[in-house]
Coordinates of C-alpha atoms in Angstrom, one line a residue:
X1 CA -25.4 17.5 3.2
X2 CA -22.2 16.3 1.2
X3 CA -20.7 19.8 2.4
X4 CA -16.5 19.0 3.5
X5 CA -16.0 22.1 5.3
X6 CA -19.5 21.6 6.6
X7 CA -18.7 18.7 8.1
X8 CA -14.9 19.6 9.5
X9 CA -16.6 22.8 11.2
X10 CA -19.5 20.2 13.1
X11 CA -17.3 17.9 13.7
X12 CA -14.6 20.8 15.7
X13 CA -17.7 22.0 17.4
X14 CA -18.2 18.6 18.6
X15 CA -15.1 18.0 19.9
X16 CA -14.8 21.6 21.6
X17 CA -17.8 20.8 23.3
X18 CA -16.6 17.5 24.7
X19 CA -13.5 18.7 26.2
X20 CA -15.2 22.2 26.9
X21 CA -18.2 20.2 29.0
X22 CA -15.7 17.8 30.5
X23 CA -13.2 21.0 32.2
X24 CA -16.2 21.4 34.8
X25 CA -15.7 18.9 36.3
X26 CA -12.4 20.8 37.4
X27 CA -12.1 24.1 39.3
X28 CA -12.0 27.2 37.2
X29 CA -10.4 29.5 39.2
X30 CA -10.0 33.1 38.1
X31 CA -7.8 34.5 35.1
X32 CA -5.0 35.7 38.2
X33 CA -5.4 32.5 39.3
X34 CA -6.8 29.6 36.9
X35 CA -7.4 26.2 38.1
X36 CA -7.0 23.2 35.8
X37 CA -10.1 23.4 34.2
X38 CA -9.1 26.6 32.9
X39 CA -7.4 25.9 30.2
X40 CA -9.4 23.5 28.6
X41 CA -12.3 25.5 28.8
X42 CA -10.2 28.8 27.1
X43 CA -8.9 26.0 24.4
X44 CA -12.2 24.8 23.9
X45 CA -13.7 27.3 23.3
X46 CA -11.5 29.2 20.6
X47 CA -11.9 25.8 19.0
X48 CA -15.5 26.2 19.1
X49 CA -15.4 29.5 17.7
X50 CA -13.0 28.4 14.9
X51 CA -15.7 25.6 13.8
X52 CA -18.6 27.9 13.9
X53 CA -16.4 29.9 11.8
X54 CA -15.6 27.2 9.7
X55 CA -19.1 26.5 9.2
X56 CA -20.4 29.7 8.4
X57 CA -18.0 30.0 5.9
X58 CA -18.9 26.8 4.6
X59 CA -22.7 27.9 3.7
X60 CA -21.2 31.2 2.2
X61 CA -19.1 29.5 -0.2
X62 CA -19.4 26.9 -2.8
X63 CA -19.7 22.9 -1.2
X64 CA -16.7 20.8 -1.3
X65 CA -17.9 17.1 -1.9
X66 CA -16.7 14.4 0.6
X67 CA -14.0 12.1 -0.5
X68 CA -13.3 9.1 1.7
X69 CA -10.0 7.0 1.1
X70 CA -9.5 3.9 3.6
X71 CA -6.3 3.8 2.6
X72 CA -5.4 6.9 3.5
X73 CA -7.2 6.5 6.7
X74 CA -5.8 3.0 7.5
X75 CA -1.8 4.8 6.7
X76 CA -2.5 7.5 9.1
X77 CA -4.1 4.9 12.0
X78 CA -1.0 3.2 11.4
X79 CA 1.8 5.8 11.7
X80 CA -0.5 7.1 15.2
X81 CA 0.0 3.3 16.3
X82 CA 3.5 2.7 15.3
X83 CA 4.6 6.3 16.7
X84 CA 3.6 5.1 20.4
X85 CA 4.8 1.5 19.9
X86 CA 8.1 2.8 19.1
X87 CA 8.5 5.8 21.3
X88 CA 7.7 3.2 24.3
X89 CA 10.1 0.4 22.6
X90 CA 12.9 2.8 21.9
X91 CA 12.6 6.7 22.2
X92 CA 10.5 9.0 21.3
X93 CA 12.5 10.8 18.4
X94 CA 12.3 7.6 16.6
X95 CA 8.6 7.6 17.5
X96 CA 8.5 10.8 15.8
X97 CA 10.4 10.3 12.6
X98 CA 8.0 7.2 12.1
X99 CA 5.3 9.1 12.1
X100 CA 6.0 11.9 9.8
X101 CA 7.5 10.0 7.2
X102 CA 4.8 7.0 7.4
X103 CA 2.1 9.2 7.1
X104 CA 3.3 11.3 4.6
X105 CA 2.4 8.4 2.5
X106 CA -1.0 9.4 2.7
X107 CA -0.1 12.8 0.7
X108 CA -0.8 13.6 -2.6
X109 CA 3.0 14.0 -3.2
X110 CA 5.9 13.0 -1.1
X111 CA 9.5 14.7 0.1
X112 CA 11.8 13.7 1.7
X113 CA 12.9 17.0 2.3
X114 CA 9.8 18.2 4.0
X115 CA 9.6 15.1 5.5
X116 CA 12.9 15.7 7.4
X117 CA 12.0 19.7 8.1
X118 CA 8.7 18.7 9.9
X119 CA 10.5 15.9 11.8
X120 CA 13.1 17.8 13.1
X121 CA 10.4 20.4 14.1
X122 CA 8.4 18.2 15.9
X123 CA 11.4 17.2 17.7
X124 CA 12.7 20.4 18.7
X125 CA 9.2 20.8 20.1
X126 CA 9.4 17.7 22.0
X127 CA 12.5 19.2 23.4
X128 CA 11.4 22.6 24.4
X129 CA 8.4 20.8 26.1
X130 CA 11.1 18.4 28.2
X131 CA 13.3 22.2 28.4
X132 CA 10.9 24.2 29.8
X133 CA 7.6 22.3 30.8
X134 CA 9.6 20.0 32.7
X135 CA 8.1 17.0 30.8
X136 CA 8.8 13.7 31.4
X137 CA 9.3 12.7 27.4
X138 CA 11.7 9.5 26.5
X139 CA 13.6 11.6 23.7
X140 CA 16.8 9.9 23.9

């Protein structure tokens, strides 16, 4: 089937299912008292519901046909890659600026603008997640 959304919606199924199956082999506990497996198995599973969603929509509407673009793929692989070299090398903000501006090259169109706004989200993130979650995150 050369169905995109098809494909998307199998392939989030799949991965709900591997991180849904793998939180067993951690204690559920109880929703006034969840165990670490909790989690993962709630995530997973509104994940899995999104794909089937995702797929029936997909055999309702009309087919989207696949597109593949190495380049793309190989500019994203590298900003992933480079974001963890340099946020173990020199911080994690730098880490993060890497990564939205490098693989904003895979875009259709590119700004510097939005490039900056998504940065600067993804930091504040990374801060509120060192803030609050007590996260052990090398942003400065």
């Amino acid at each position: 089937m050369n169905n995109q959304n098809f494909i998307k919606g199998v392939f989030i199924m799949a991965f709900a299912l591997l991180f849904g199956i793998s939180s067993f082999k951690y204690p559920i506990g109880h929703f006034s008292r969840g165990g670490p497996g909790l989690f993962p198995l709630m995530a997973s599973s509104v994940l899995f519901a999104i794909g089937v969603i995702t797929v029936i929509t997909a055999i309702f509407t009309k087919p989207v046909p696949m597109s593949h673009s190495i380049k793309n793929i190989s500019i994203i692989m590298l900003s992933l890659t480079g974001c963890a070299a340099i946020s173990g090398l020199v911080n994690m903000i730098a880490g993060i600026v890497f990564l939205v501006f490098c693989s904003s090259l895979a875009a259709t169109s590119y700004s510097t603008v939005r490039n900056v706004k998504i940065s600067a989200g993804l930091i504040a993130v990374a801060f509120g997640f060192k803030t609050f979650l007590g996260l052990n995150l090398p942003l400065l």
